[in-house]
mmCIF file of C-alpha atoms and ligand atoms in Angstrom:
data_model
loop_
_atom_site.group_PDB
_atom_site.id
_atom_site.type_symbol
_atom_site.label_atom_id
_atom_site.label_comp_id
_atom_site.label_asym_id
_atom_site.label_seq_id
_atom_site.Cartn_x
_atom_site.Cartn_y
_atom_site.Cartn_z
ATOM 1 C CA MET A 12 -68.929 251.477 46.979
ATOM 2 C CA PRO A 13 -72.185 250.597 45.354
ATOM 3 C CA GLY A 14 -72.556 251.701 41.794
ATOM 4 C CA THR A 15 -68.977 252.774 41.155
ATOM 5 C CA GLY A 16 -67.604 249.283 40.544
ATOM 6 C CA ALA A 17 -64.358 250.419 42.199
ATOM 7 C CA ALA A 18 -62.838 248.277 44.943
ATOM 8 C CA PRO A 19 -63.170 249.943 48.349
ATOM 9 C CA ARG A 20 -60.017 251.783 49.337
ATOM 10 C CA TYR A 21 -59.996 250.289 52.803
ATOM 11 C CA ILE A 22 -61.111 246.889 54.044
ATOM 12 C CA GLY A 23 -60.045 245.972 57.538
ATOM 13 C CA ARG A 24 -60.802 242.971 59.717
ATOM 14 C CA PHE A 25 -60.689 241.512 63.182
ATOM 15 C CA ALA A 26 -59.874 237.812 63.069
ATOM 16 C CA PRO A 27 -60.294 236.128 66.460
ATOM 17 C CA SER A 28 -59.516 232.469 67.055
ATOM 18 C CA PRO A 29 -62.467 231.248 69.128
ATOM 19 C CA THR A 30 -60.368 229.250 71.567
ATOM 20 C CA GLY A 31 -61.826 231.356 74.376
ATOM 21 C CA PRO A 32 -63.898 234.499 74.878
ATOM 22 C CA LEU A 33 -62.439 237.947 74.197
ATOM 23 C CA HIS A 34 -60.239 239.292 76.961
ATOM 24 C CA ALA A 35 -58.899 242.780 77.609
ATOM 25 C CA GLY A 36 -56.008 242.191 75.181
ATOM 26 C CA SER A 37 -58.121 240.979 72.285
ATOM 27 C CA LEU A 38 -60.503 243.919 72.686
ATOM 28 C CA VAL A 39 -57.551 246.264 72.074
ATOM 29 C CA ALA A 40 -56.962 244.671 68.658
ATOM 30 C CA ALA A 41 -60.688 244.591 67.880
ATOM 31 C CA LEU A 42 -61.145 248.240 68.816
ATOM 32 C CA ALA A 43 -58.036 249.414 66.945
ATOM 33 C CA SER A 44 -59.041 247.588 63.770
ATOM 34 C CA TRP A 45 -62.581 248.994 63.998
ATOM 35 C CA LEU A 46 -61.345 252.549 64.658
ATOM 36 C CA ASP A 47 -58.828 252.367 61.829
ATOM 37 C CA ALA A 48 -61.517 251.214 59.380
ATOM 38 C CA ARG A 49 -63.882 253.975 60.476
ATOM 39 C CA ALA A 50 -61.122 256.618 60.407
ATOM 40 C CA HIS A 51 -60.446 255.646 56.771
ATOM 41 C CA ASP A 52 -64.124 255.498 55.831
ATOM 42 C CA GLY A 53 -63.579 251.825 55.205
ATOM 43 C CA ARG A 54 -65.332 248.536 55.808
ATOM 44 C CA TRP A 55 -64.730 246.385 58.869
ATOM 45 C CA LEU A 56 -65.029 242.596 58.715
ATOM 46 C CA VAL A 57 -64.913 239.906 61.354
ATOM 47 C CA ARG A 58 -63.461 236.521 60.495
ATOM 48 C CA ILE A 59 -63.763 233.565 62.816
ATOM 49 C CA GLU A 60 -60.429 231.732 62.680
ATOM 50 C CA ASP A 61 -61.623 228.310 63.750
ATOM 51 C CA VAL A 62 -59.286 226.179 61.620
ATOM 52 C CA ASP A 63 -58.010 224.486 64.757
ATOM 53 C CA ARG A 64 -61.441 223.049 65.571
ATOM 54 C CA PRO A 65 -60.314 220.821 68.454
ATOM 55 C CA ARG A 66 -59.132 223.948 70.306
ATOM 56 C CA CYS A 67 -62.382 225.872 69.728
ATOM 57 C CA PRO A 68 -65.051 225.037 72.280
ATOM 58 C CA PRO A 69 -68.559 225.040 70.773
ATOM 59 C CA GLY A 70 -70.367 228.348 71.172
ATOM 60 C CA THR A 71 -67.210 230.417 71.715
ATOM 61 C CA ALA A 72 -67.375 232.186 68.341
ATOM 62 C CA GLU A 73 -70.975 233.211 69.017
ATOM 63 C CA LEU A 74 -69.894 234.414 72.445
ATOM 64 C CA ILE A 75 -67.167 236.569 70.870
ATOM 65 C CA LEU A 76 -69.600 238.053 68.347
ATOM 66 C CA GLY A 77 -71.918 238.870 71.250
ATOM 67 C CA GLN A 78 -69.068 240.510 73.169
ATOM 68 C CA LEU A 79 -68.184 242.641 70.140
ATOM 69 C CA ALA A 80 -71.818 243.636 69.663
ATOM 70 C CA ALA A 81 -72.101 244.604 73.328
ATOM 71 C CA CYS A 82 -69.186 246.986 72.715
ATOM 72 C CA GLY A 83 -70.881 248.430 69.628
ATOM 73 C CA LEU A 84 -68.392 246.754 67.263
ATOM 74 C CA GLU A 85 -70.638 245.351 64.551
ATOM 75 C CA PRO A 86 -69.124 243.975 61.330
ATOM 76 C CA ASP A 87 -70.232 245.408 57.997
ATOM 77 C CA GLU A 88 -70.791 241.917 56.544
ATOM 78 C CA ALA A 89 -71.660 238.474 57.867
ATOM 79 C CA PRO A 90 -68.524 236.925 59.402
ATOM 80 C CA TRP A 91 -66.514 234.326 57.485
ATOM 81 C CA TRP A 92 -65.733 231.059 59.241
ATOM 82 C CA GLN A 93 -62.422 229.451 58.376
ATOM 83 C CA SER A 94 -63.774 225.985 59.159
ATOM 84 C CA ALA A 95 -65.885 226.318 55.981
ATOM 85 C CA ARG A 96 -62.968 227.380 53.775
ATOM 86 C CA GLY A 97 -61.043 224.124 53.326
ATOM 87 C CA LEU A 98 -61.504 224.019 49.537
ATOM 88 C CA ALA A 99 -59.966 227.463 49.119
ATOM 89 C CA TYR A 100 -56.967 226.478 51.246
ATOM 90 C CA GLN A 101 -56.600 223.230 49.289
ATOM 91 C CA ALA A 102 -56.608 225.164 45.990
ATOM 92 C CA ALA A 103 -53.951 227.563 47.298
ATOM 93 C CA LEU A 104 -51.772 224.695 48.497
ATOM 94 C CA GLN A 105 -52.086 223.043 45.088
ATOM 95 C CA ARG A 106 -50.947 226.248 43.390
ATOM 96 C CA LEU A 107 -47.910 226.407 45.644
ATOM 97 C CA VAL A 108 -47.109 222.740 44.979
ATOM 98 C CA ASP A 109 -47.480 223.283 41.210
ATOM 99 C CA ALA A 110 -45.143 226.265 41.441
ATOM 100 C CA GLY A 111 -42.563 224.203 43.320
ATOM 101 C CA ARG A 112 -42.984 226.324 46.473
ATOM 102 C CA ALA A 113 -44.574 223.679 48.731
ATOM 103 C CA TYR A 114 -43.500 220.115 49.443
ATOM 104 C CA PRO A 115 -44.577 217.199 51.610
ATOM 105 C CA CYS A 116 -42.663 216.549 54.823
ATOM 106 C CA GLY A 117 -42.385 213.276 56.680
ATOM 107 C CA CYS A 118 -40.577 214.580 59.791
ATOM 108 C CA THR A 119 -41.880 214.185 63.311
ATOM 109 C CA ARG A 120 -40.877 216.680 66.003
ATOM 110 C CA SER A 121 -38.255 214.307 67.260
ATOM 111 C CA ASP A 122 -36.876 213.877 63.710
ATOM 112 C CA ILE A 123 -36.447 217.657 63.586
ATOM 113 C CA ASP A 124 -34.736 217.778 66.991
ATOM 114 C CA ALA A 125 -32.496 214.874 65.980
ATOM 115 C CA ALA A 126 -31.538 216.614 62.709
ATOM 116 C CA TRP A 127 -30.453 219.697 64.650
ATOM 117 C CA ALA A 128 -28.686 217.679 67.329
ATOM 118 C CA ALA A 129 -26.718 215.913 64.572
ATOM 119 C CA ARG A 130 -25.464 219.366 63.558
ATOM 120 C CA GLY A 131 -24.657 220.198 67.177
ATOM 121 C CA VAL A 132 -27.492 222.728 67.488
ATOM 122 C CA THR A 133 -30.055 222.618 70.284
ATOM 123 C CA HIS A 134 -31.665 226.011 69.804
ATOM 124 C CA ARG A 135 -35.396 226.484 69.671
ATOM 125 C CA ARG A 136 -37.300 229.510 68.554
ATOM 126 C CA HIS A 137 -40.270 230.184 70.828
ATOM 127 C CA ALA A 138 -41.968 226.828 71.205
ATOM 128 C CA GLU A 139 -41.553 226.183 67.493
ATOM 129 C CA ARG A 140 -38.760 224.310 65.873
ATOM 130 C CA VAL A 141 -36.884 225.885 62.981
ATOM 131 C CA TYR A 142 -37.256 223.329 60.217
ATOM 132 C CA PRO A 143 -33.838 222.107 59.041
ATOM 133 C CA GLY A 144 -35.063 221.381 55.485
ATOM 134 C CA THR A 145 -34.732 217.598 55.734
ATOM 135 C CA CYS A 146 -37.535 216.760 53.248
ATOM 136 C CA ARG A 147 -36.794 219.532 50.756
ATOM 137 C CA GLY A 148 -35.152 217.040 48.467
ATOM 138 C CA GLY A 149 -37.784 214.299 48.923
ATOM 139 C CA LEU A 150 -39.364 212.108 51.569
ATOM 140 C CA HIS A 151 -36.675 209.379 51.449
ATOM 141 C CA GLY A 152 -39.285 206.678 51.845
ATOM 142 C CA LYS A 153 -41.062 208.283 54.800
ATOM 143 C CA PRO A 154 -44.833 208.811 54.544
ATOM 144 C CA ALA A 155 -45.922 212.416 53.989
ATOM 145 C CA ARG A 156 -47.193 214.034 57.193
ATOM 146 C CA ALA A 157 -47.332 217.798 56.702
ATOM 147 C CA TRP A 158 -46.918 220.226 53.810
ATOM 148 C CA ARG A 159 -44.315 222.933 54.063
ATOM 149 C CA PHE A 160 -43.525 226.195 52.280
ATOM 150 C CA ARG A 161 -40.037 226.629 50.861
ATOM 151 C CA ALA A 162 -38.977 229.799 52.687
ATOM 152 C CA GLU A 163 -35.693 231.203 51.515
ATOM 153 C CA SER A 164 -35.847 234.943 51.659
ATOM 154 C CA VAL A 165 -35.177 237.856 53.921
ATOM 155 C CA VAL A 166 -38.359 239.921 54.075
ATOM 156 C CA SER A 167 -38.430 243.636 54.852
ATOM 157 C CA TRP A 168 -41.723 245.297 55.612
ATOM 158 C CA HIS A 169 -43.096 248.431 57.184
ATOM 159 C CA ASP A 170 -45.353 248.463 60.214
ATOM 160 C CA ARG A 171 -47.350 251.665 60.629
ATOM 161 C CA ARG A 172 -46.618 251.739 64.357
ATOM 162 C CA LEU A 173 -43.383 249.779 64.761
ATOM 163 C CA GLY A 174 -41.624 251.144 61.668
ATOM 164 C CA ALA A 175 -39.150 249.181 59.543
ATOM 165 C CA GLN A 176 -39.100 245.424 60.177
ATOM 166 C CA GLN A 177 -36.999 242.629 58.772
ATOM 167 C CA GLN A 178 -36.892 238.864 59.157
ATOM 168 C CA ASP A 179 -34.672 236.240 57.578
ATOM 169 C CA VAL A 180 -37.451 233.688 57.265
ATOM 170 C CA GLY A 181 -35.211 230.947 55.917
ATOM 171 C CA ARG A 182 -32.830 231.160 58.875
ATOM 172 C CA GLU A 183 -35.107 232.300 61.704
ATOM 173 C CA VAL A 184 -38.176 230.202 60.895
ATOM 174 C CA GLY A 185 -37.290 227.737 58.164
ATOM 175 C CA ASP A 186 -39.725 226.068 55.798
ATOM 176 C CA PHE A 187 -42.992 226.531 57.652
ATOM 177 C CA VAL A 188 -46.083 224.356 57.758
ATOM 178 C CA LEU A 189 -49.072 224.987 55.474
ATOM 179 C CA ARG A 190 -51.009 221.855 56.297
ATOM 180 C CA ARG A 191 -50.344 220.108 59.570
ATOM 181 C CA ALA A 192 -49.673 216.433 60.104
ATOM 182 C CA ASP A 193 -53.136 216.125 61.698
ATOM 183 C CA GLY A 194 -54.683 217.404 58.448
ATOM 184 C CA LEU A 195 -55.590 220.834 59.849
ATOM 185 C CA TRP A 196 -54.771 223.949 57.845
ATOM 186 C CA ALA A 197 -52.061 226.134 59.280
ATOM 187 C CA TYR A 198 -52.872 229.671 60.380
ATOM 188 C CA GLN A 199 -50.323 231.196 57.950
ATOM 189 C CA LEU A 200 -51.983 229.767 54.847
ATOM 190 C CA ALA A 201 -55.566 230.337 55.991
ATOM 191 C CA VAL A 202 -54.964 233.961 56.962
ATOM 192 C CA VAL A 203 -53.229 234.825 53.678
ATOM 193 C CA VAL A 204 -55.857 233.139 51.499
ATOM 194 C CA ASP A 205 -58.721 234.786 53.386
ATOM 195 C CA ASP A 206 -57.186 238.264 53.614
ATOM 196 C CA ALA A 207 -56.675 238.116 49.840
ATOM 197 C CA GLU A 208 -60.144 236.775 49.033
ATOM 198 C CA GLN A 209 -61.841 239.254 51.318
ATOM 199 C CA GLY A 210 -59.860 242.080 49.722
ATOM 200 C CA VAL A 211 -58.348 243.129 53.049
ATOM 201 C CA THR A 212 -56.199 246.210 52.492
ATOM 202 C CA HIS A 213 -55.245 246.955 56.117
ATOM 203 C CA VAL A 214 -54.372 244.484 58.848
ATOM 204 C CA VAL A 215 -54.524 245.863 62.389
ATOM 205 C CA ARG A 216 -53.809 243.226 65.047
ATOM 206 C CA GLY A 217 -51.878 242.586 68.258
ATOM 207 C CA GLU A 218 -48.113 242.915 68.374
ATOM 208 C CA ASP A 219 -47.776 239.256 69.359
ATOM 209 C CA LEU A 220 -48.648 238.444 65.739
ATOM 210 C CA ALA A 221 -46.053 240.784 64.174
ATOM 211 C CA ASP A 222 -43.570 237.918 63.956
ATOM 212 C CA ASN A 223 -45.875 236.105 61.468
ATOM 213 C CA THR A 224 -45.963 238.971 58.990
ATOM 214 C CA ALA A 225 -42.826 238.080 57.036
ATOM 215 C CA ARG A 226 -44.119 234.528 56.483
ATOM 216 C CA GLN A 227 -47.447 235.896 55.329
ATOM 217 C CA ILE A 228 -45.765 238.304 52.916
ATOM 218 C CA LEU A 229 -43.755 235.418 51.427
ATOM 219 C CA LEU A 230 -46.971 233.469 50.900
ATOM 220 C CA GLN A 231 -48.699 236.498 49.358
ATOM 221 C CA ARG A 232 -45.841 236.870 46.898
ATOM 222 C CA ALA A 233 -45.841 233.172 46.028
ATOM 223 C CA LEU A 234 -49.614 233.227 45.465
ATOM 224 C CA GLY A 235 -49.455 236.486 43.501
ATOM 225 C CA VAL A 236 -51.829 238.391 45.797
ATOM 226 C CA ALA A 237 -51.508 241.895 47.238
ATOM 227 C CA THR A 238 -49.755 242.588 50.529
ATOM 228 C CA PRO A 239 -51.940 244.645 52.881
ATOM 229 C CA SER A 240 -50.575 247.405 55.076
ATOM 230 C CA TYR A 241 -49.844 246.311 58.661
ATOM 231 C CA LEU A 242 -50.217 247.921 62.064
ATOM 232 C CA HIS A 243 -49.543 245.918 65.221
ATOM 233 C CA THR A 244 -51.100 247.250 68.410
ATOM 234 C CA PRO A 245 -49.549 247.303 71.898
ATOM 235 C CA LEU A 246 -50.161 244.267 74.083
ATOM 236 C CA VAL A 247 -51.915 244.247 77.423
ATOM 237 C CA LEU A 248 -49.615 242.778 80.016
ATOM 238 C CA ALA A 249 -50.746 240.683 82.952
ATOM 239 C CA ALA A 250 -49.660 241.712 86.457
ATOM 240 C CA ASP A 251 -46.604 239.425 86.132
ATOM 241 C CA GLY A 252 -45.483 241.282 82.983
ATOM 242 C CA HIS A 253 -46.388 238.448 80.620
ATOM 243 C CA LYS A 254 -48.677 238.969 77.656
ATOM 244 C CA LEU A 255 -52.339 238.552 78.525
ATOM 245 C CA SER A 256 -53.577 235.552 76.586
ATOM 246 C CA LYS A 257 -56.132 232.800 76.636
ATOM 247 C CA GLN A 258 -53.241 230.468 77.407
ATOM 248 C CA ASN A 259 -52.547 232.196 80.722
ATOM 249 C CA SER A 260 -56.299 232.220 81.252
ATOM 250 C CA ALA A 261 -56.890 235.932 80.929
ATOM 251 C CA ARG A 262 -60.320 236.665 82.265
ATOM 252 C CA ALA A 263 -63.122 237.103 79.746
ATOM 253 C CA LEU A 264 -64.211 240.694 79.379
ATOM 254 C CA ASP A 265 -66.729 241.796 81.948
ATOM 255 C CA LEU A 266 -69.398 243.271 79.737
ATOM 256 C CA ARG A 267 -71.744 244.438 82.417
ATOM 257 C CA ASP A 268 -70.021 247.747 81.693
ATOM 258 C CA PRO A 269 -68.918 247.766 78.015
ATOM 259 C CA LEU A 270 -67.926 251.414 78.204
ATOM 260 C CA ALA A 271 -65.407 250.648 80.916
ATOM 261 C CA ALA A 272 -63.990 247.813 78.791
ATOM 262 C CA LEU A 273 -63.705 250.120 75.765
ATOM 263 C CA ARG A 274 -62.056 252.844 77.831
ATOM 264 C CA ALA A 275 -59.489 250.427 79.194
ATOM 265 C CA ALA A 276 -58.704 249.225 75.643
ATOM 266 C CA ALA A 277 -58.480 252.824 74.434
ATOM 267 C CA ALA A 278 -55.989 253.672 77.184
ATOM 268 C CA VAL A 279 -53.675 250.904 75.909
ATOM 269 C CA LEU A 280 -53.873 252.492 72.457
ATOM 270 C CA GLY A 281 -52.938 255.888 73.896
ATOM 271 C CA LEU A 282 -56.337 257.449 73.233
ATOM 272 C CA ALA A 283 -57.265 260.262 75.571
ATOM 273 C CA ASP A 284 -60.567 259.664 77.301
ATOM 274 C CA THR A 285 -63.556 261.564 76.028
ATOM 275 C CA ALA A 286 -65.898 263.423 78.337
ATOM 276 C CA ALA A 287 -68.856 261.515 79.766
ATOM 277 C CA PRO A 288 -70.398 259.741 76.780
ATOM 278 C CA ARG A 289 -74.033 258.610 76.930
ATOM 279 C CA ASP A 290 -73.355 255.155 75.498
ATOM 280 C CA THR A 291 -70.913 253.036 73.516
ATOM 281 C CA ALA A 292 -72.086 254.490 70.179
ATOM 282 C CA GLN A 293 -71.359 258.030 71.328
ATOM 283 C CA TRP A 294 -68.048 256.987 72.850
ATOM 284 C CA LEU A 295 -66.990 255.184 69.643
ATOM 285 C CA ALA A 296 -67.974 258.147 67.471
ATOM 286 C CA ALA A 297 -65.746 260.413 69.559
ATOM 287 C CA ALA A 298 -62.905 257.888 69.522
ATOM 288 C CA VAL A 299 -62.617 257.850 65.696
ATOM 289 C CA PRO A 300 -61.108 261.359 65.350
ATOM 290 C CA ALA A 301 -58.939 260.673 68.403
ATOM 291 C CA TRP A 302 -57.581 257.551 66.641
ATOM 292 C CA SER A 303 -56.911 259.624 63.512
ATOM 293 C CA GLY A 304 -54.685 261.810 65.683
ATOM 294 C CA ILE A 305 -52.827 258.757 67.005
ATOM 295 C CA ILE A 306 -52.139 257.361 63.535
ATOM 296 C CA ALA A 307 -51.044 260.749 62.265
ATOM 297 C CA GLY A 308 -48.360 260.520 64.971
ATOM 298 C CA PHE A 309 -47.345 257.040 63.730
ATOM 299 C CA ALA A 310 -47.025 258.373 60.198
ATOM 300 C CA HIS A 311 -44.168 260.632 61.362
ATOM 301 C CA ARG A 312 -42.179 257.483 62.040
ATOM 302 C CA SER A 313 -42.379 256.413 58.389
ATOM 303 C CA PRO A 314 -39.078 256.031 56.559
HETATM 304 N N1 LIG B 497 -56.637 234.409 64.681
HETATM 305 C C1 LIG B 497 -55.471 235.065 65.163
HETATM 306 C C2 LIG B 497 -55.539 235.204 66.669
HETATM 307 O O1 LIG B 497 -56.618 235.256 67.219
HETATM 308 C C3 LIG B 497 -55.298 236.443 64.582
HETATM 309 C C4 LIG B 497 -55.004 236.430 63.141
HETATM 310 C C5 LIG B 497 -54.677 237.764 62.532
HETATM 311 O O2 LIG B 497 -55.188 238.805 62.967
HETATM 312 O O3 LIG B 497 -53.926 237.758 61.568
HETATM 313 O O4 LIG B 497 -54.506 235.260 67.304
#
């Protein structure tokens, strides 16, 4: 809002990890976040989440930006790259350490499994291990490997589409990693620091990420930054019923026909198709009011 000095009411973002090109599922999140920003007269940012550099093949981020542009989804500012943001993440970690909220951990994966086995528990949550808190009281002579966040609370939050959500982070996740043993920054810390610094007010992303929200809210509270509003979009399922992901080698979007790709993404979001548009720009313009109708329907689910 040039001239007013007021912070924009709405800043949204699409934050792809460039581990592979966009696929049909990631376009749904990109489109929904773009539509939501436009429907609120807001700004739309793109952030390249390349903290896990070894998993990001060179050129993939540029490919993604090209795919977005082919669909008419152009960010309002130059994208941020998380690989250039290490100092900001380091400063945030230091604040958490100073506040007694983060601590070094010397456990390997097998240490964690052994700690649970000693308590007669063999459960695993997704592929992740719930951290049993072994190093909370100190490293006991082990060298520090990772840094963890002291996660004790039950977090309740509201998702604009999914409604009331709750997670007992301490029990269901445990003290989670902020900086990994290999020195890489963890997604949870990077996303919270960047959303805050970019002034993101609304997060719209795929439902597969909903499970991270409680951890991110805990970090926002510990760092004293605002919690954005959240909306998690439906997932695109592969023919076998599993989530479409880069891991199960979802095919990159075929952008010889960007309109067809946009229409398929819109169908997942429940948007009715608009009559024969000339091009992506015309299609997108017509989709904005249609999205407003969809979110008005979500609002009825509010508590
Ligand atoms: N970089 C994450 C991903 O591609 C998304 C992060 C987010 O939207 O919060 O899965």
